[in-house]
Amino acid sequence: MPINALDLFCGAGGSSWGASAAGASVVCGIDGWELATRTYADNFPKAKAVTAWLRPTSNRRLLGGIPRIDLLLASPECTNHTCARGSRARDEESRRTARFVLNYAAGLKPRWIVIEKVHEAIVPPDLRAPSDNNQAQRVNDVTFEFQGVLGATEYVVQISRNVNFSPLVFQSASIQTTASTVLSFRYNNAQAGFSSLASNTTYFWRVGARSTFRNQPAPRPDGYVFSRVFTFTTADQPPAAP
């Protein structure tokens, strides 16, 4: 009995090719990019190629008449929840695409499901404190709080006078933890290597998260998924004692 496969977010058919090479019968591929589905149709002429954007309400009716599905393949969009996006604004709709796979898993009830997992598929940390546009922040003692995220093992706090974070005023040492609770980092000029921030100055701050693997010789230097950018403004320094 053949193993029938459906490929969601099929692109040109990389996952379908692997399934086909393993003996599965690929019956359909779906993608929102017409060029991708045209290429898919060329690569898999016996399979149905559907051009459509998957939505939270998408279901089997979108695919038309297809046989029973035994193997569900899915490669949801990854740019908006990995380091590939850098610190640019996230597209929340794109980040939800992984959840659309659940609709087809529930409706088709395949025997096997294969979902593409990319390195560092983690969400950006949420910043807690100082709150955005915080005013009159002390210059010599600041506690930064942020929400830890599932899958991250390492964080970094960055401060800059420029929204592009170049140059940096400060970057913390690696904060290593797997906790997904509210985390904190204290910037205090009493610590070695720390200096007071300038008074009456607006600063930008953000937190990066990444996942490191023990089978790698070293973490990737560009592997952080950064949070939104918050600002705070430091208070005026009190006059010097006479």
mmCIF file of C-alpha atoms in Angstrom:
data_model
loop_
_atom_site.group_PDB
_atom_site.id
_atom_site.type_symbol
_atom_site.label_atom_id
_atom_site.label_comp_id
_atom_site.label_asym_id
_atom_site.label_seq_id
_atom_site.Cartn_x
_atom_site.Cartn_y
_atom_site.Cartn_z
ATOM 1 C CA MET A 1 0.000 0.000 0.000
ATOM 2 C CA PRO A 2 1.517 3.376 -0.995
ATOM 3 C CA ILE A 3 2.269 6.065 1.586
ATOM 4 C CA ASN A 4 0.501 9.200 0.346
ATOM 5 C CA ALA A 5 2.200 12.490 1.242
ATOM 6 C CA LEU A 6 0.947 16.083 1.363
ATOM 7 C CA ASP A 7 3.520 18.904 1.395
ATOM 8 C CA LEU A 8 2.482 22.192 3.085
ATOM 9 C CA PHE A 9 4.579 25.284 2.290
ATOM 10 C CA CYS A 10 6.099 23.085 -0.388
ATOM 11 C CA GLY A 11 8.307 25.613 -2.184
ATOM 12 C CA ALA A 12 10.005 23.881 -5.107
ATOM 13 C CA GLY A 13 9.588 20.516 -3.394
ATOM 14 C CA GLY A 14 12.632 19.748 -1.255
ATOM 15 C CA SER A 15 10.663 17.852 1.377
ATOM 16 C CA SER A 16 8.623 16.094 -1.291
ATOM 17 C CA TRP A 17 11.793 14.988 -3.026
ATOM 18 C CA GLY A 18 13.079 13.447 0.204
ATOM 19 C CA ALA A 19 9.775 11.683 0.867
ATOM 20 C CA SER A 20 9.609 10.440 -2.714
ATOM 21 C CA ALA A 21 13.181 9.142 -2.541
ATOM 22 C CA ALA A 22 12.186 7.198 0.583
ATOM 23 C CA GLY A 23 9.301 5.546 -1.248
ATOM 24 C CA ALA A 24 6.315 7.809 -0.502
ATOM 25 C CA SER A 25 3.806 8.826 -3.162
ATOM 26 C CA VAL A 26 3.545 12.627 -3.176
ATOM 27 C CA VAL A 27 -0.009 13.581 -4.072
ATOM 28 C CA CYS A 28 -0.148 17.329 -3.431
ATOM 29 C CA GLY A 29 1.916 20.385 -2.597
ATOM 30 C CA ILE A 30 0.626 23.790 -1.505
ATOM 31 C CA ASP A 31 2.385 27.159 -1.372
ATOM 32 C CA GLY A 32 1.357 30.822 -1.575
ATOM 33 C CA TRP A 33 4.019 31.752 -4.128
ATOM 34 C CA GLU A 34 2.923 31.012 -7.686
ATOM 35 C CA LEU A 35 6.490 30.697 -8.985
ATOM 36 C CA ALA A 36 7.128 28.045 -6.333
ATOM 37 C CA THR A 37 4.070 25.998 -7.228
ATOM 38 C CA ARG A 38 4.843 26.217 -10.944
ATOM 39 C CA THR A 39 8.304 24.875 -10.188
ATOM 40 C CA TYR A 40 6.798 22.227 -7.931
ATOM 41 C CA ALA A 41 4.474 21.104 -10.710
ATOM 42 C CA ASP A 42 7.468 20.726 -13.038
ATOM 43 C CA ASN A 43 9.359 18.711 -10.454
ATOM 44 C CA PHE A 44 6.387 16.513 -9.521
ATOM 45 C CA PRO A 45 4.139 16.242 -12.577
ATOM 46 C CA LYS A 46 2.010 13.486 -10.999
ATOM 47 C CA ALA A 47 1.234 15.584 -7.917
ATOM 48 C CA LYS A 48 -1.377 18.302 -7.562
ATOM 49 C CA ALA A 49 0.119 21.792 -7.069
ATOM 50 C CA VAL A 50 -2.092 24.306 -5.235
ATOM 51 C CA THR A 51 -1.308 28.021 -5.094
ATOM 52 C CA ALA A 52 -2.915 29.462 -1.954
ATOM 53 C CA TRP A 53 -1.975 31.213 1.271
ATOM 54 C CA LEU A 54 -2.675 29.130 4.338
ATOM 55 C CA ARG A 55 -4.770 30.842 6.998
ATOM 56 C CA PRO A 56 -5.955 29.927 10.510
ATOM 57 C CA THR A 57 -9.203 28.639 8.979
ATOM 58 C CA SER A 58 -7.585 26.694 6.101
ATOM 59 C CA ASN A 59 -8.635 23.054 5.864
ATOM 60 C CA ARG A 60 -8.856 20.105 3.485
ATOM 61 C CA ARG A 61 -11.423 21.813 1.235
ATOM 62 C CA LEU A 62 -8.656 24.079 -0.029
ATOM 63 C CA LEU A 63 -6.945 21.062 -1.583
ATOM 64 C CA GLY A 64 -9.916 19.708 -3.544
ATOM 65 C CA GLY A 65 -10.122 15.989 -4.213
ATOM 66 C CA ILE A 66 -7.055 14.192 -2.885
ATOM 67 C CA PRO A 67 -6.689 10.647 -1.569
ATOM 68 C CA ARG A 68 -6.104 9.632 2.052
ATOM 69 C CA ILE A 69 -2.982 11.292 3.481
ATOM 70 C CA ASP A 70 -0.562 9.133 5.452
ATOM 71 C CA LEU A 71 2.381 11.523 5.680
ATOM 72 C CA LEU A 72 2.053 15.269 6.315
ATOM 73 C CA LEU A 73 5.126 17.350 5.437
ATOM 74 C CA ALA A 74 5.317 21.006 6.493
ATOM 75 C CA SER A 75 7.995 23.704 6.164
ATOM 76 C CA PRO A 76 6.384 26.820 7.696
ATOM 77 C CA GLU A 77 7.962 30.241 7.252
ATOM 78 C CA CYS A 78 10.969 30.644 9.566
ATOM 79 C CA THR A 79 12.487 34.077 8.965
ATOM 80 C CA ASN A 80 10.317 35.848 11.534
ATOM 81 C CA HIS A 81 11.267 33.645 14.489
ATOM 82 C CA THR A 82 14.952 33.031 13.868
ATOM 83 C CA CYS A 83 18.160 35.046 13.739
ATOM 84 C CA ALA A 84 17.616 35.467 9.988
ATOM 85 C CA ARG A 85 15.369 38.424 10.789
ATOM 86 C CA GLY A 86 17.943 40.208 12.927
ATOM 87 C CA SER A 87 16.444 43.150 14.815
ATOM 88 C CA ARG A 88 14.033 44.149 12.067
ATOM 89 C CA ALA A 89 10.322 44.268 12.888
ATOM 90 C CA ARG A 90 8.599 40.892 12.910
ATOM 91 C CA ASP A 91 5.599 40.016 10.754
ATOM 92 C CA GLU A 92 3.224 38.492 13.300
ATOM 93 C CA GLU A 93 1.086 36.863 10.603
ATOM 94 C CA SER A 94 4.099 35.042 9.191
ATOM 95 C CA ARG A 95 5.136 33.863 12.632
ATOM 96 C CA ARG A 96 1.796 32.083 13.016
ATOM 97 C CA THR A 97 2.255 29.826 10.002
ATOM 98 C CA ALA A 98 3.552 26.917 12.078
ATOM 99 C CA ARG A 99 0.184 26.769 13.834
ATOM 100 C CA PHE A 100 -1.682 26.291 10.554
ATOM 101 C CA VAL A 101 -0.171 22.820 10.308
ATOM 102 C CA LEU A 102 -2.361 21.800 13.249
ATOM 103 C CA ASN A 103 -5.523 22.327 11.168
ATOM 104 C CA TYR A 104 -4.374 19.752 8.638
ATOM 105 C CA ALA A 105 -3.073 17.387 11.279
ATOM 106 C CA ALA A 106 -6.518 17.412 12.931
ATOM 107 C CA GLY A 107 -8.488 17.227 9.702
ATOM 108 C CA LEU A 108 -6.421 14.648 7.795
ATOM 109 C CA LYS A 109 -5.235 12.540 10.733
ATOM 110 C CA PRO A 110 -2.059 11.332 8.989
ATOM 111 C CA ARG A 111 -0.023 8.499 10.490
ATOM 112 C CA TRP A 112 3.167 10.585 10.346
ATOM 113 C CA ILE A 113 3.908 14.322 10.535
ATOM 114 C CA VAL A 114 7.275 15.867 9.624
ATOM 115 C CA ILE A 115 7.750 19.579 10.394
ATOM 116 C CA GLU A 116 10.902 21.392 9.352
ATOM 117 C CA LYS A 117 12.784 22.641 12.412
ATOM 118 C CA VAL A 118 15.289 25.397 11.821
ATOM 119 C CA HIS A 119 18.218 26.274 14.062
ATOM 120 C CA GLU A 120 17.255 28.801 16.746
ATOM 121 C CA ALA A 121 13.535 28.745 16.054
ATOM 122 C CA ILE A 122 12.838 30.887 19.095
ATOM 123 C CA VAL A 123 10.792 34.024 19.619
ATOM 124 C CA PRO A 124 12.329 37.380 20.604
ATOM 125 C CA PRO A 125 12.356 38.173 24.332
ATOM 126 C CA ASP A 126 9.737 40.570 25.694
ATOM 127 C CA LEU A 127 11.191 43.569 27.534
ATOM 128 C CA ARG A 128 9.722 44.415 30.940
ATOM 129 C CA ALA A 129 11.795 47.139 32.620
ATOM 130 C CA PRO A 130 12.770 49.894 32.253
ATOM 131 C CA SER A 131 9.514 50.448 30.386
ATOM 132 C CA ASP A 132 9.628 51.996 26.943
ATOM 133 C CA ASN A 133 10.265 55.756 27.004
ATOM 134 C CA ASN A 134 11.095 55.616 30.691
ATOM 135 C CA GLN A 135 12.139 59.028 32.017
ATOM 136 C CA ALA A 136 14.533 60.102 34.789
ATOM 137 C CA GLN A 137 16.400 56.801 34.933
ATOM 138 C CA ARG A 138 19.336 56.708 37.345
ATOM 139 C CA VAL A 139 22.680 56.817 35.562
ATOM 140 C CA ASN A 140 24.720 54.539 37.807
ATOM 141 C CA ASP A 141 22.363 51.668 38.612
ATOM 142 C CA VAL A 142 19.846 50.219 36.125
ATOM 143 C CA THR A 143 18.119 46.829 36.376
ATOM 144 C CA PHE A 144 16.953 45.420 33.052
ATOM 145 C CA GLU A 145 14.149 42.853 33.164
ATOM 146 C CA PHE A 146 12.947 40.679 30.285
ATOM 147 C CA GLN A 147 10.938 37.534 29.691
ATOM 148 C CA GLY A 148 13.004 34.423 29.031
ATOM 149 C CA VAL A 149 11.891 32.375 26.029
ATOM 150 C CA LEU A 150 11.489 28.661 25.472
ATOM 151 C CA GLY A 151 14.447 27.084 23.689
ATOM 152 C CA ALA A 152 16.943 29.857 24.423
ATOM 153 C CA THR A 153 20.100 29.105 26.366
ATOM 154 C CA GLU A 154 21.900 32.438 26.225
ATOM 155 C CA TYR A 155 21.012 36.148 26.370
ATOM 156 C CA VAL A 156 22.809 39.446 25.861
ATOM 157 C CA VAL A 157 21.800 43.005 26.865
ATOM 158 C CA GLN A 158 22.837 45.878 24.581
ATOM 159 C CA ILE A 159 22.716 49.647 25.173
ATOM 160 C CA SER A 160 23.352 52.326 22.572
ATOM 161 C CA ARG A 161 22.679 55.968 21.807
ATOM 162 C CA ASN A 162 21.738 54.944 18.275
ATOM 163 C CA VAL A 163 18.649 52.944 17.290
ATOM 164 C CA ASN A 164 20.858 50.892 14.957
ATOM 165 C CA PHE A 165 23.077 49.910 17.924
ATOM 166 C CA SER A 166 26.236 51.108 16.245
ATOM 167 C CA PRO A 167 28.303 51.895 18.135
ATOM 168 C CA LEU A 168 27.348 50.135 21.363
ATOM 169 C CA VAL A 169 27.664 51.938 24.658
ATOM 170 C CA PHE A 170 27.557 48.617 26.479
ATOM 171 C CA GLN A 171 27.053 44.912 25.819
ATOM 172 C CA SER A 172 26.714 42.465 28.675
ATOM 173 C CA ALA A 173 28.635 39.265 28.992
ATOM 174 C CA SER A 174 26.712 36.154 28.037
ATOM 175 C CA ILE A 175 23.772 35.469 30.368
ATOM 176 C CA GLN A 176 23.454 31.694 30.267
ATOM 177 C CA THR A 177 20.213 30.122 31.460
ATOM 178 C CA THR A 178 17.424 27.895 30.127
ATOM 179 C CA ALA A 179 14.791 29.479 32.374
ATOM 180 C CA SER A 180 11.742 30.881 30.593
ATOM 181 C CA THR A 181 10.730 33.090 33.532
ATOM 182 C CA VAL A 182 11.302 36.826 33.972
ATOM 183 C CA LEU A 183 15.080 37.387 33.978
ATOM 184 C CA SER A 184 17.074 40.411 35.055
ATOM 185 C CA PHE A 185 20.462 42.003 34.509
ATOM 186 C CA ARG A 186 21.834 44.787 36.712
ATOM 187 C CA TYR A 187 23.977 47.550 35.196
ATOM 188 C CA ASN A 188 25.867 49.051 38.116
ATOM 189 C CA ASN A 189 28.924 51.281 37.880
ATOM 190 C CA ALA A 190 30.348 49.681 41.023
ATOM 191 C CA GLN A 191 31.117 46.586 38.953
ATOM 192 C CA ALA A 192 34.472 46.255 37.219
ATOM 193 C CA GLY A 193 34.391 47.562 33.665
ATOM 194 C CA PHE A 194 31.132 49.479 34.097
ATOM 195 C CA SER A 195 30.943 53.266 33.941
ATOM 196 C CA SER A 196 28.038 55.580 34.659
ATOM 197 C CA LEU A 197 25.746 56.445 31.799
ATOM 198 C CA ALA A 198 25.659 60.090 30.732
ATOM 199 C CA SER A 199 23.042 62.226 32.441
ATOM 200 C CA ASN A 200 20.044 63.694 30.611
ATOM 201 C CA THR A 201 20.615 61.346 27.654
ATOM 202 C CA THR A 202 18.277 59.033 25.740
ATOM 203 C CA TYR A 203 19.469 55.458 25.327
ATOM 204 C CA PHE A 204 18.172 52.538 23.308
ATOM 205 C CA TRP A 205 18.252 49.031 24.763
ATOM 206 C CA ARG A 206 17.380 45.532 23.624
ATOM 207 C CA VAL A 207 17.935 41.909 24.565
ATOM 208 C CA GLY A 208 19.101 39.136 22.252
ATOM 209 C CA ALA A 209 18.370 35.430 22.775
ATOM 210 C CA ARG A 210 19.912 32.448 21.076
ATOM 211 C CA SER A 211 20.181 28.699 21.343
ATOM 212 C CA THR A 212 23.609 27.087 21.431
ATOM 213 C CA PHE A 213 24.351 23.432 20.859
ATOM 214 C CA ARG A 214 27.104 21.522 22.593
ATOM 215 C CA ASN A 215 28.169 19.846 19.359
ATOM 216 C CA GLN A 216 29.198 23.212 17.947
ATOM 217 C CA PRO A 217 32.737 24.462 18.669
ATOM 218 C CA ALA A 218 31.419 27.940 19.456
ATOM 219 C CA PRO A 219 28.153 29.893 19.232
ATOM 220 C CA ARG A 220 27.526 31.742 15.999
ATOM 221 C CA PRO A 221 28.444 35.393 16.491
ATOM 222 C CA ASP A 222 25.335 36.570 14.640
ATOM 223 C CA GLY A 223 22.961 34.031 16.157
ATOM 224 C CA TYR A 224 20.876 36.327 18.387
ATOM 225 C CA VAL A 225 17.155 36.898 17.941
ATOM 226 C CA PHE A 226 16.629 40.429 19.236
ATOM 227 C CA SER A 227 13.700 41.916 21.074
ATOM 228 C CA ARG A 228 11.917 45.124 20.228
ATOM 229 C CA VAL A 229 13.896 48.253 21.009
ATOM 230 C CA PHE A 230 12.977 50.279 24.115
ATOM 231 C CA THR A 231 14.282 53.697 25.137
ATOM 232 C CA PHE A 232 14.984 55.339 28.463
ATOM 233 C CA THR A 233 16.246 58.793 29.370
ATOM 234 C CA THR A 234 18.652 59.337 32.238
ATOM 235 C CA ALA A 235 18.088 61.931 34.938
ATOM 236 C CA ASP A 236 20.130 65.074 35.481
ATOM 237 C CA GLN A 237 23.099 64.585 37.752
ATOM 238 C CA PRO A 238 22.730 66.340 41.112
ATOM 239 C CA PRO A 239 25.167 69.226 41.665
ATOM 240 C CA ALA A 240 28.513 68.324 43.183
ATOM 241 C CA ALA A 241 28.877 68.765 46.927
ATOM 242 C CA PRO A 242 30.556 72.058 47.855
#
